[in-house]
Amino acid sequence: MDAPQHSAEPPLSPLDDAQAGLLRVARLLYSAAGTAEQINVSRAVDQGLDDQLIEFEVKTVLWEAVALLPPSLRLDSGEQSDHHASDRRDDLQSTLRAAALELRRGPLASFPAGTSTLHTDLTGLIARLDASPCSQTTGQSPE
Amino acid sequence: MSTRAQLLARTDQLARDLLADPDTSVGLGPYQDWRDMIHQAAEAWRAADQTPGASLGQDPFLGIQSMINNAGQPSALSSGDSDARVTALTIQLGRVTNHYRFEPDHRARSSTARAQRVQGSVLHAGYLVTHAAGLALRRELAATKKPDLLAEIGRARETVGIAEQILDVYLHHKPARSLADQRLDIALTRWTATAHHVLSEQPPEPKNNYIVSDVQHGLLAHTAALLQTAAQPGQAENDRLAEQRERVLPALVRSADHWRQVRQAWAGLAAPTTGISRELADAARLLNQTLRDPELDRSGHAGHLIAGTLGAAVNIARGLADAFESDRLRAPTDVVVGLTRGALERLPDTNPYQVWMGMTRHEGRAPVALPVPLRDDLTQTALRNVEAAQTVRSAAHVLLDTSSHIPPTVDRVRSPGVQAADRAVATRPRDTAGPRR
């Protein structure tokens, strides 16, 4: 996602296992949102509308996850520069699947309230992406 | 004691007289009490819509009230006489409210029919008074010679114009055909109200404002998608839609580009951290969910609803511009320094020494105010977005012509007074929107 190079700040208090897991999910979704945005960055709204709508969905799920976490936690892990975000559909799908997998680690009851809804929305998004006619083995959206 | 029918007939009469026989001697009179009238109309609507199972769908006044509260009352326009008829109408709407709240229904009459009757009367009254307020502002704009008033009148006209458009949509659109359409109604209103609430908070929070601009961009994409779905070539009745689509789509594309620029500007000030408005995330989620509903009537009603939100988008764009202008806006020092360097490169005539000396610090993470050149640079980006949003709203106004893609039959109870008001509205001069700045 388009964001400046902000320097890191320490977390305010230690996270429990569920919060740490949810933070990993949020960071994966943040990365996915960056990919979705890169796919659309050079395209007009009426071109590749399917991808424009997917970007909106991915970000909505991201905000859903972020809203469940305490404030002041970094979303960019620093392992991948935002200036080199992928613009490939298959990268987007694999990142979303990784986030969904992360949500299945540990009992759902240990996560904050609202996580089950997040899980439902995320798996629904993945299913729609997989079923999309643009979802090819190369992951490239047609022009 | 007046009956309900008498109360509503009197309401219709007052509203019709106000529009048909304007009293130009009171200047901005119709506008002075317009806010109070809207709030009272909202109360009347809610009083009639209080019966479970007889819901009229979402509240058309919620978004208008949020917009009014966010805009505040322009100080320069607060002086002057009121229009006694607007005052009388507001009092009349209060009587309607009290009647529906406290008087038992002695007649065996369905809740839905009662609610629809009030719907017709309150919406018409609100619409006609809003239009009268807009006309008063237009007259004042033409008459005033004071430059400081021009901007305030322009903004007031913007707010009133958007309110009129929202009420116009509700007056002339047919009832939602499916639960999916109703849910979209609710989600769009909730989003608009939430966005206005967030924008009214001080100091401005860049992370939340980023989300607001991003969702607005997403709504434009959905509008374009609905337009493409609705206007399928090959059918005679859709040829007009196809023509309208060709007029609206270029404006949509340009507006989307400007929303992206505003989004990027807020992203530049916002650290990628947690700590966003839960309310905003929930409203965005609900909106996304309803837009994906497979039962949504994409060929007609949904597009109509979306087009109605383009008016609200103008005020949201303006709220974002105001947020950039706020002297309470803060961002980390190192971010502000980087962005200021970029702004100064675009302003070669600005003395950079004075700018840097004016900052309280130049490194580190502590929040700091934005220097004027940076704030102006960001505000100009936001103002260009406002103009683009106004343009697409004007272009999309053709989508609000119900004859184009919504069946003309509307199943509503219409009193003779309401029918006469409709005739007055039908002959009113249309106020074509255009850039105000």
Coordinates of C-alpha atoms in Angstrom, one line a residue:
Chain A
M1 CA 0.0 0.0 0.0
D2 CA 1.1 3.6 -0.7
A3 CA 2.7 4.6 2.7
P4 CA 5.7 6.5 3.8
Q5 CA 8.7 5.0 5.4
H6 CA 7.7 5.5 9.0
S7 CA 10.2 4.3 11.6
A8 CA 9.2 1.6 14.1
E9 CA 7.7 2.2 17.4
P10 CA 7.7 -0.3 20.3
P11 CA 4.4 -1.9 21.2
L12 CA 2.6 -0.5 24.3
S13 CA 2.2 -3.9 26.0
P14 CA 3.0 -7.6 25.3
L15 CA 0.4 -9.3 23.2
D16 CA -1.1 -12.6 24.1
D17 CA -0.9 -15.6 21.7
A18 CA -4.3 -14.8 20.1
Q19 CA -3.5 -11.2 19.6
A20 CA -0.1 -12.0 18.2
G21 CA -1.8 -14.4 15.7
L22 CA -4.3 -11.8 14.8
L23 CA -1.5 -9.3 14.2
R24 CA 0.2 -11.8 11.8
V25 CA -3.1 -12.1 10.0
A26 CA -3.4 -8.3 9.8
R27 CA 0.1 -8.0 8.4
L28 CA -0.6 -10.6 5.8
L29 CA -3.8 -8.8 4.8
Y30 CA -1.9 -5.5 4.7
S31 CA 0.5 -7.1 2.3
A32 CA -2.4 -8.4 0.3
A33 CA -4.0 -5.0 0.2
G34 CA -0.8 -3.6 -1.2
T35 CA -0.8 -6.2 -4.0
A36 CA -4.5 -5.5 -4.8
E37 CA -3.7 -1.8 -5.0
Q38 CA -0.7 -2.4 -7.2
I39 CA -2.8 -4.4 -9.6
N40 CA -5.1 -1.4 -10.1
V41 CA -2.7 1.5 -9.7
S42 CA -2.3 2.1 -13.4
R43 CA -5.8 1.2 -14.5
A44 CA -8.9 3.4 -14.9
V45 CA -12.0 2.6 -12.9
D46 CA -13.9 1.2 -15.8
Q47 CA -11.1 -1.0 -16.9
G48 CA -10.5 -4.1 -14.9
L49 CA -13.5 -3.4 -12.7
D50 CA -13.3 -6.8 -11.3
D51 CA -9.9 -6.0 -9.9
Q52 CA -11.1 -2.6 -8.6
L53 CA -13.9 -4.4 -6.6
I54 CA -11.5 -7.0 -5.3
E55 CA -9.2 -4.3 -4.0
F56 CA -12.2 -2.8 -2.1
E57 CA -13.0 -6.3 -0.6
V58 CA -9.5 -7.0 0.4
K59 CA -9.1 -3.7 2.2
T60 CA -12.5 -4.1 3.9
V61 CA -11.3 -7.4 5.4
L62 CA -8.0 -5.7 6.4
W63 CA -9.8 -3.0 8.3
E64 CA -11.9 -5.6 9.9
A65 CA -8.8 -7.3 11.3
V66 CA -7.1 -4.1 12.3
A67 CA -10.1 -2.9 14.2
L68 CA -9.8 -6.0 16.4
L69 CA -6.3 -5.2 17.5
P70 CA -4.9 -2.8 20.2
P71 CA -3.6 0.5 18.7
S72 CA 0.0 1.4 17.7
L73 CA 1.0 -2.0 16.3
R74 CA 3.0 -2.0 13.1
L75 CA 1.3 -3.5 10.0
D76 CA 4.3 -3.5 7.8
S77 CA 6.6 -6.2 9.1
G78 CA 9.7 -4.6 7.5
E79 CA 10.6 -7.9 5.8
Q80 CA 9.3 -6.7 2.4
S81 CA 9.6 -3.1 1.2
D82 CA 6.3 -1.6 0.2
H83 CA 7.8 -0.1 -2.9
H84 CA 8.2 -3.6 -4.4
A85 CA 4.7 -4.9 -3.7
S86 CA 3.6 -7.6 -6.2
D87 CA 1.0 -6.9 -8.8
R88 CA 0.1 -10.5 -9.4
R89 CA -3.2 -12.0 -8.8
D90 CA -1.8 -15.4 -7.7
D91 CA 0.4 -13.6 -5.1
L92 CA -2.7 -11.9 -3.8
Q93 CA -4.5 -15.3 -3.5
S94 CA -1.6 -17.0 -1.8
T95 CA -1.2 -14.2 0.8
L96 CA -4.9 -14.3 1.6
R97 CA -4.7 -18.1 2.0
A98 CA -1.8 -17.7 4.4
A99 CA -3.9 -15.2 6.4
A100 CA -6.8 -17.7 6.5
L101 CA -4.5 -20.4 7.6
E102 CA -3.1 -18.2 10.4
L103 CA -6.6 -17.7 11.7
R104 CA -7.0 -21.5 12.0
R105 CA -4.1 -21.8 14.4
G106 CA -5.4 -22.2 17.8
P107 CA -9.0 -22.2 19.1
L108 CA -11.2 -19.5 17.6
A109 CA -12.6 -18.8 21.0
S110 CA -9.2 -17.5 22.1
F111 CA -9.4 -14.7 19.5
P112 CA -11.1 -11.3 20.2
A113 CA -14.8 -11.1 19.6
G114 CA -15.5 -10.5 15.9
T115 CA -12.7 -12.9 14.7
S116 CA -15.2 -15.5 13.5
T117 CA -16.8 -12.9 11.3
L118 CA -13.5 -12.0 9.9
H119 CA -12.7 -15.6 9.2
T120 CA -16.0 -16.0 7.3
D121 CA -15.4 -12.9 5.3
L122 CA -11.9 -13.9 4.4
T123 CA -12.7 -17.4 3.3
G124 CA -15.6 -16.0 1.3
L125 CA -13.2 -13.6 -0.4
I126 CA -10.8 -16.4 -1.2
A127 CA -13.5 -18.5 -2.6
R128 CA -14.7 -15.7 -4.9
L129 CA -11.2 -15.1 -6.1
D130 CA -10.7 -18.7 -6.8
A131 CA -13.9 -18.9 -8.8
S132 CA -13.2 -15.6 -10.7
P133 CA -12.7 -16.1 -14.4
C134 CA -9.6 -14.0 -14.1
S135 CA -8.0 -16.5 -11.8
Q136 CA -5.6 -18.3 -14.1
T137 CA -2.6 -20.4 -13.3
T138 CA -0.4 -17.4 -14.2
G139 CA -2.5 -15.2 -11.9
Q140 CA -2.5 -12.4 -14.5
S141 CA -5.7 -10.5 -15.0
P142 CA -6.7 -10.0 -18.7
E143 CA -6.4 -6.4 -20.0
Chain B
M1 CA -57.8 18.5 18.3
S2 CA -56.6 18.1 14.8
T3 CA -56.8 14.8 13.1
R4 CA -53.8 13.2 11.4
A5 CA -55.2 14.0 8.0
Q6 CA -55.7 17.7 8.9
L7 CA -52.2 17.9 10.3
L8 CA -50.7 16.5 7.2
A9 CA -52.8 18.5 4.9
R10 CA -51.7 21.7 6.7
T11 CA -48.1 20.6 6.4
D12 CA -48.5 20.1 2.6
Q13 CA -50.2 23.5 2.3
L14 CA -47.4 25.4 4.2
A15 CA -44.7 23.7 2.1
R16 CA -46.5 24.3 -1.2
D17 CA -47.1 28.0 -0.4
L18 CA -43.6 28.6 0.6
L19 CA -42.3 27.4 -2.7
A20 CA -45.0 28.8 -4.9
D21 CA -45.1 32.2 -3.3
P22 CA -41.6 33.1 -2.1
D23 CA -41.2 36.1 0.2
T24 CA -38.0 37.7 -1.2
S25 CA -38.2 40.5 1.4
V26 CA -36.8 38.1 4.0
G27 CA -33.6 37.4 2.0
L28 CA -32.2 34.2 3.4
G29 CA -35.3 33.7 5.5
P30 CA -36.1 30.2 4.2
Y31 CA -32.5 29.2 4.8
Q32 CA -32.2 30.6 8.3
D33 CA -34.5 28.0 9.8
W34 CA -33.9 25.2 7.3
R35 CA -31.7 23.2 9.7
D36 CA -34.4 23.3 12.4
M37 CA -37.0 22.2 9.8
I38 CA -34.8 19.3 8.7
H39 CA -34.3 18.1 12.3
Q40 CA -38.0 18.3 13.0
A41 CA -38.9 16.6 9.7
A42 CA -36.5 13.8 10.8
E43 CA -38.3 13.5 14.1
A44 CA -41.7 13.3 12.3
W45 CA -40.4 10.6 10.0
R46 CA -39.1 8.5 12.9
A47 CA -42.3 9.0 15.0
A48 CA -44.3 7.5 12.1
D49 CA -41.8 4.8 11.5
Q50 CA -41.8 3.4 15.0
T51 CA -43.9 0.4 14.4
P52 CA -41.9 -2.8 13.9
G53 CA -42.7 -4.5 10.6
A54 CA -43.9 -1.3 9.0
S55 CA -40.4 0.1 8.4
L56 CA -40.0 2.4 5.5
G57 CA -36.4 1.3 5.0
Q58 CA -33.6 3.5 6.0
D59 CA -33.9 7.0 7.3
P60 CA -33.4 9.6 4.5
F61 CA -32.7 12.4 7.1
L62 CA -29.9 10.6 8.9
G63 CA -27.3 11.4 6.2
I64 CA -28.6 15.0 5.8
Q65 CA -28.4 15.6 9.6
S66 CA -24.9 14.3 9.7
M67 CA -23.9 16.5 6.8
I68 CA -25.5 19.6 8.5
N69 CA -23.8 18.9 11.8
N70 CA -20.5 18.4 10.2
A71 CA -20.8 21.6 8.1
G72 CA -21.8 23.7 11.1
Q73 CA -23.6 27.0 10.7
P74 CA -21.8 29.6 8.6
S75 CA -21.4 32.6 10.9
A76 CA -21.8 35.2 8.2
L77 CA -25.2 33.8 7.2
S78 CA -26.6 33.5 10.7
S79 CA -27.9 37.0 10.9
G80 CA -31.1 38.2 9.2
D81 CA -34.8 37.5 9.5
S82 CA -36.4 34.1 9.4
D83 CA -39.3 33.2 7.1
A84 CA -42.4 32.9 9.2
R85 CA -43.7 30.2 7.0
V86 CA -40.7 28.0 7.5
T87 CA -41.1 28.6 11.2
A88 CA -44.8 27.7 11.0
L89 CA -44.0 24.6 9.0
T90 CA -41.4 23.5 11.6
I91 CA -44.0 23.9 14.3
Q92 CA -46.5 22.0 12.3
L93 CA -44.0 19.1 11.8
G94 CA -43.6 19.1 15.6
R95 CA -47.3 18.7 16.0
V96 CA -47.2 15.8 13.5
T97 CA -44.4 14.3 15.5
N98 CA -46.3 14.5 18.8
H99 CA -49.5 13.3 17.3
Y100 CA -47.8 10.1 16.0
R101 CA -45.9 9.5 19.2
F102 CA -48.7 10.1 21.7
E103 CA -52.0 9.7 20.0
P104 CA -53.4 6.1 19.8
D105 CA -54.6 4.9 16.4
H106 CA -58.4 4.6 16.7
R107 CA -59.0 3.6 13.2
A108 CA -58.3 0.2 11.8
R109 CA -55.6 1.3 9.5
S110 CA -52.4 -0.6 8.5
S111 CA -49.2 0.6 10.0
T112 CA -47.6 0.5 6.6
A113 CA -50.3 2.7 5.0
R114 CA -49.9 5.2 7.9
A115 CA -46.2 5.3 7.6
Q116 CA -46.4 5.8 3.8
R117 CA -48.8 8.7 4.2
V118 CA -46.4 10.4 6.6
Q119 CA -43.5 9.5 4.3
G120 CA -45.2 11.3 1.4
S121 CA -46.0 14.4 3.4
V122 CA -42.8 14.8 5.4
L123 CA -40.6 14.1 2.4
H124 CA -42.5 16.6 0.2
A125 CA -42.4 19.2 2.9
G126 CA -38.7 18.7 3.5
Y127 CA -38.0 18.7 -0.2
L128 CA -40.0 21.8 -1.0
V129 CA -38.5 23.8 1.9
T130 CA -35.0 22.6 1.0
H131 CA -35.6 23.8 -2.6
A132 CA -36.9 27.1 -1.3
A133 CA -33.8 27.5 0.9
G134 CA -31.6 26.8 -2.2
L135 CA -33.4 29.4 -4.2
A136 CA -33.0 32.0 -1.4
L137 CA -29.2 31.2 -1.3
R138 CA -29.1 31.6 -5.1
R139 CA -30.8 35.0 -4.9
E140 CA -28.4 36.1 -2.1
L141 CA -25.4 34.9 -4.1
A142 CA -26.5 37.0 -7.1
A143 CA -27.2 40.0 -4.9
T144 CA -24.2 40.1 -2.6
K145 CA -21.2 42.3 -3.3
K146 CA -19.2 41.0 -0.3
P147 CA -16.4 38.6 -1.2
D148 CA -16.2 37.1 2.2
L149 CA -19.8 36.0 1.9
L150 CA -19.5 34.4 -1.5
A151 CA -17.6 31.4 -0.3
E152 CA -19.9 30.9 2.7
I153 CA -23.0 31.1 0.5
G154 CA -21.4 28.7 -2.0
R155 CA -20.8 26.1 0.7
A156 CA -24.2 26.6 2.1
R157 CA -25.7 26.0 -1.4
E158 CA -23.6 22.9 -1.7
T159 CA -25.0 21.5 1.5
V160 CA -28.6 22.4 0.7
G161 CA -28.2 21.1 -2.9
I162 CA -27.0 17.7 -1.7
A163 CA -29.8 17.5 0.8
E164 CA -32.3 18.3 -1.9
Q165 CA -30.8 15.6 -4.1
I166 CA -31.1 13.0 -1.3
L167 CA -34.7 13.9 -0.7
D168 CA -35.3 13.9 -4.4
V169 CA -34.1 10.3 -4.6
Y170 CA -36.3 9.2 -1.8
L171 CA -39.3 11.0 -3.2
H172 CA -39.2 9.6 -6.6
H173 CA -37.6 6.1 -6.2
K174 CA -39.9 3.2 -6.0
P175 CA -39.8 1.1 -2.8
A176 CA -37.0 -1.4 -2.7
R177 CA -37.9 -4.5 -4.5
S178 CA -35.9 -6.9 -2.4
L179 CA -34.4 -7.1 1.0
A180 CA -31.0 -6.8 -0.7
D181 CA -32.0 -3.4 -2.0
Q182 CA -33.2 -2.3 1.4
R183 CA -30.0 -3.5 3.0
L184 CA -28.0 -1.4 0.5
D185 CA -30.2 1.6 1.4
I186 CA -29.3 1.1 5.0
A187 CA -25.6 0.5 4.4
L188 CA -25.1 3.5 2.2
T189 CA -26.8 5.8 4.7
R190 CA -24.8 4.3 7.6
W191 CA -21.6 4.8 5.7
T192 CA -22.4 8.4 4.9
A193 CA -23.3 9.2 8.5
T194 CA -20.2 7.4 9.8
A195 CA -17.9 9.2 7.4
H196 CA -19.3 12.6 8.4
H197 CA -18.9 11.7 12.1
V198 CA -15.3 10.7 11.6
L199 CA -14.5 13.8 9.6
S200 CA -16.0 16.0 12.3
E201 CA -13.6 14.7 14.9
Q202 CA -10.7 16.9 16.0
P203 CA -7.8 16.6 15.5
P204 CA -8.1 14.8 12.2
E205 CA -6.9 11.2 12.3
P206 CA -5.1 10.4 9.0
K207 CA -5.6 6.7 9.3
N208 CA -9.4 7.1 9.4
N209 CA -9.4 9.7 6.7
Y210 CA -7.4 7.3 4.5
I211 CA -10.2 4.7 5.0
V212 CA -12.9 7.3 4.1
S213 CA -11.2 8.3 0.9
D214 CA -10.5 4.7 0.0
V215 CA -14.1 3.6 0.5
Q216 CA -15.3 6.5 -1.6
H217 CA -13.0 5.4 -4.3
G218 CA -14.4 1.9 -4.0
L219 CA -18.0 3.3 -4.3
L220 CA -17.0 4.9 -7.6
A221 CA -15.8 1.6 -8.8
H222 CA -19.1 0.0 -7.8
T223 CA -21.0 2.8 -9.5
A224 CA -19.2 2.1 -12.7
A225 CA -19.8 -1.6 -12.4
L226 CA -23.5 -1.0 -11.9
L227 CA -23.7 1.3 -14.9
Q228 CA -22.1 -1.3 -17.1
T229 CA -24.5 -3.9 -15.9
A230 CA -27.6 -1.8 -16.3
A231 CA -26.8 -0.6 -19.8
Q232 CA -26.7 -3.7 -21.8
P233 CA -26.6 -3.0 -25.6
G234 CA -29.2 -4.4 -27.9
Q235 CA -32.3 -3.4 -26.1
A236 CA -34.1 -0.3 -27.1
E237 CA -35.1 0.8 -23.6
N238 CA -31.5 0.5 -22.6
D239 CA -30.1 2.6 -25.5
R240 CA -30.7 5.7 -23.4
L241 CA -29.0 4.1 -20.4
A242 CA -26.0 3.3 -22.7
E243 CA -25.9 6.9 -23.8
Q244 CA -26.1 8.1 -20.2
R245 CA -23.4 5.7 -19.3
E246 CA -21.1 7.1 -21.9
R247 CA -21.6 10.6 -20.4
V248 CA -21.1 9.5 -16.8
L249 CA -18.2 7.1 -17.1
P250 CA -15.5 9.6 -18.1
A251 CA -16.4 11.7 -15.1
L252 CA -16.3 8.7 -12.9
V253 CA -12.9 7.8 -14.1
R254 CA -11.5 11.3 -13.5
S255 CA -13.1 11.4 -10.1
A256 CA -11.6 8.0 -9.1
D257 CA -8.2 9.3 -10.0
H258 CA -8.6 12.3 -7.7
W259 CA -9.9 10.1 -4.9
R260 CA -6.7 8.0 -5.3
Q261 CA -4.6 11.1 -5.0
V262 CA -6.4 12.2 -1.8
R263 CA -6.1 8.6 -0.5
Q264 CA -2.4 8.7 -1.2
A265 CA -2.1 12.1 0.6
W266 CA -3.6 10.7 3.7
A267 CA -1.5 7.6 3.5
G268 CA 1.5 9.8 3.5
L269 CA 0.5 11.2 6.9
A270 CA -0.7 8.0 8.4
A271 CA 1.7 5.5 9.9
P272 CA 0.8 1.9 8.9
T273 CA -0.3 0.9 12.4
T274 CA -3.4 -0.4 14.1
G275 CA -5.8 2.0 15.8
I276 CA -8.6 2.9 13.5
S277 CA -12.2 3.7 14.1
R278 CA -14.1 0.4 14.8
E279 CA -17.3 2.2 13.7
L280 CA -15.7 3.0 10.3
A281 CA -14.5 -0.5 9.8
D282 CA -17.9 -1.9 10.6
A283 CA -19.7 0.5 8.2
A284 CA -17.2 -0.3 5.4
R285 CA -17.7 -4.0 6.0
L286 CA -21.5 -3.7 5.9
L287 CA -21.3 -1.7 2.7
N288 CA -19.1 -4.3 1.1
Q289 CA -21.3 -7.1 2.2
T290 CA -24.5 -5.5 0.7
L291 CA -22.8 -4.6 -2.5
R292 CA -21.8 -8.2 -3.0
D293 CA -25.3 -9.5 -2.4
P294 CA -26.3 -11.6 -5.5
E295 CA -30.0 -10.5 -5.1
L296 CA -29.2 -6.8 -5.5
D297 CA -31.2 -5.3 -8.4
R298 CA -28.1 -4.2 -10.3
S299 CA -30.1 -3.3 -13.4
G300 CA -32.2 -0.6 -11.8
H301 CA -32.7 0.2 -8.2
A302 CA -29.1 -0.3 -7.0
G303 CA -27.7 2.0 -9.6
H304 CA -30.2 4.6 -8.6
L305 CA -29.1 4.4 -5.0
I306 CA -25.5 4.6 -5.8
A307 CA -26.0 7.6 -8.0
G308 CA -27.7 9.2 -5.0
T309 CA -24.6 8.8 -3.0
L310 CA -22.5 10.8 -5.4
G311 CA -24.1 13.9 -3.9
A312 CA -23.0 12.9 -0.4
A313 CA -19.5 12.2 -1.9
V314 CA -19.1 15.9 -2.7
N315 CA -19.5 16.8 1.0
I316 CA -17.3 14.0 2.2
A317 CA -14.6 15.3 -0.3
R318 CA -15.1 18.8 1.2
G319 CA -14.8 17.4 4.7
L320 CA -11.5 15.8 3.8
A321 CA -10.3 19.1 2.3
D322 CA -11.2 20.8 5.6
A323 CA -9.3 18.2 7.5
F324 CA -6.1 19.1 5.6
E325 CA -6.7 22.7 6.3
S326 CA -7.1 22.1 10.0
D327 CA -4.3 23.6 12.1
R328 CA -4.8 20.8 14.5
L329 CA -3.6 18.2 12.0
R330 CA -0.4 16.5 13.2
A331 CA 2.0 14.0 11.8
P332 CA 5.3 12.5 12.8
T333 CA 8.2 15.1 12.4
D334 CA 10.2 12.9 10.0
V335 CA 7.2 12.4 7.8
V336 CA 6.3 16.1 7.8
V337 CA 9.9 17.0 6.9
G338 CA 9.9 14.6 3.9
L339 CA 6.6 15.7 2.6
T340 CA 7.5 19.4 3.1
R341 CA 10.6 18.9 1.0
G342 CA 8.4 17.6 -1.8
A343 CA 6.0 20.4 -1.5
L344 CA 8.8 23.0 -1.6
E345 CA 10.0 21.5 -4.8
R346 CA 6.6 22.3 -6.3
L347 CA 6.7 25.9 -4.9
P348 CA 9.9 27.4 -6.2
D349 CA 8.8 30.9 -5.1
T350 CA 8.5 29.9 -1.4
N351 CA 11.4 30.8 0.9
P352 CA 12.4 27.4 2.3
Y353 CA 14.5 29.0 5.1
Q354 CA 11.4 30.6 6.6
V355 CA 9.5 27.3 6.4
W356 CA 12.1 25.3 8.2
M357 CA 12.7 28.0 10.8
G358 CA 8.9 28.0 11.5
M359 CA 9.0 24.3 12.5
T360 CA 9.4 23.5 16.2
R361 CA 11.5 20.4 15.4
H362 CA 13.1 18.7 12.4
E363 CA 13.7 15.1 13.3
G364 CA 12.2 12.3 15.3
R365 CA 8.8 10.8 15.7
A366 CA 7.0 13.4 17.8
P367 CA 3.8 14.8 16.2
V368 CA 4.3 18.2 14.7
A369 CA 2.0 20.7 12.9
L370 CA 2.2 20.8 9.1
P371 CA 3.9 23.9 7.7
V372 CA 1.7 26.2 5.6
P373 CA 3.2 25.3 2.2
L374 CA 2.6 21.6 2.9
R375 CA -0.9 22.1 4.2
D376 CA -1.7 24.2 1.2
D377 CA -0.3 21.6 -1.2
L378 CA -2.4 18.9 0.4
T379 CA -5.5 21.1 0.5
Q380 CA -5.2 21.9 -3.2
T381 CA -5.1 18.1 -4.0
A382 CA -8.3 17.7 -1.9
L383 CA -10.0 20.7 -3.5
R384 CA -9.4 19.3 -7.0
N385 CA -11.0 16.2 -5.7
V386 CA -14.0 18.2 -4.6
E387 CA -14.4 19.7 -8.1
A388 CA -14.1 16.3 -9.7
A389 CA -16.7 14.9 -7.3
Q390 CA -19.0 17.8 -8.2
T391 CA -18.5 17.1 -11.9
V392 CA -19.4 13.5 -11.6
R393 CA -22.4 14.3 -9.5
S394 CA -23.7 16.7 -12.2
A395 CA -23.0 14.1 -14.9
A396 CA -24.7 11.4 -12.9
H397 CA -27.8 13.5 -12.3
V398 CA -29.2 11.9 -15.4
L399 CA -29.3 8.6 -13.6
L400 CA -31.8 10.1 -11.2
D401 CA -34.4 10.5 -13.9
T402 CA -36.7 7.7 -12.9
S403 CA -38.1 7.3 -16.3
S404 CA -34.9 6.0 -17.6
H405 CA -34.6 2.8 -15.6
I406 CA -37.1 2.5 -12.8
P407 CA -40.7 1.6 -13.5
P408 CA -43.0 4.6 -13.1
T409 CA -45.5 2.9 -10.8
V410 CA -45.0 3.9 -7.2
D411 CA -47.3 2.3 -4.6
R412 CA -47.8 5.2 -2.2
V413 CA -50.7 7.0 -0.6
R414 CA -50.8 10.5 -2.1
S415 CA -53.1 13.2 -0.8
P416 CA -54.5 15.9 -3.0
G417 CA -52.1 18.3 -1.3
V418 CA -49.2 16.2 -2.1
Q419 CA -50.3 15.8 -5.7
A420 CA -50.5 19.6 -6.0
A421 CA -47.1 20.0 -4.5
D422 CA -45.8 17.5 -7.1
R423 CA -47.2 19.7 -9.8
A424 CA -45.4 22.7 -8.3
V425 CA -42.2 20.7 -8.1
A426 CA -42.5 19.5 -11.7
T427 CA -42.7 23.0 -13.0
R428 CA -39.8 24.3 -10.9
P429 CA -36.7 25.6 -12.6
R430 CA -34.0 22.9 -12.3
D431 CA -30.8 24.0 -10.6
T432 CA -28.0 22.5 -12.7
A433 CA -25.0 21.8 -10.5
G434 CA -21.6 22.9 -11.4
P435 CA -18.2 23.7 -9.7
R436 CA -18.7 26.2 -6.9
R437 CA -15.0 27.2 -6.7

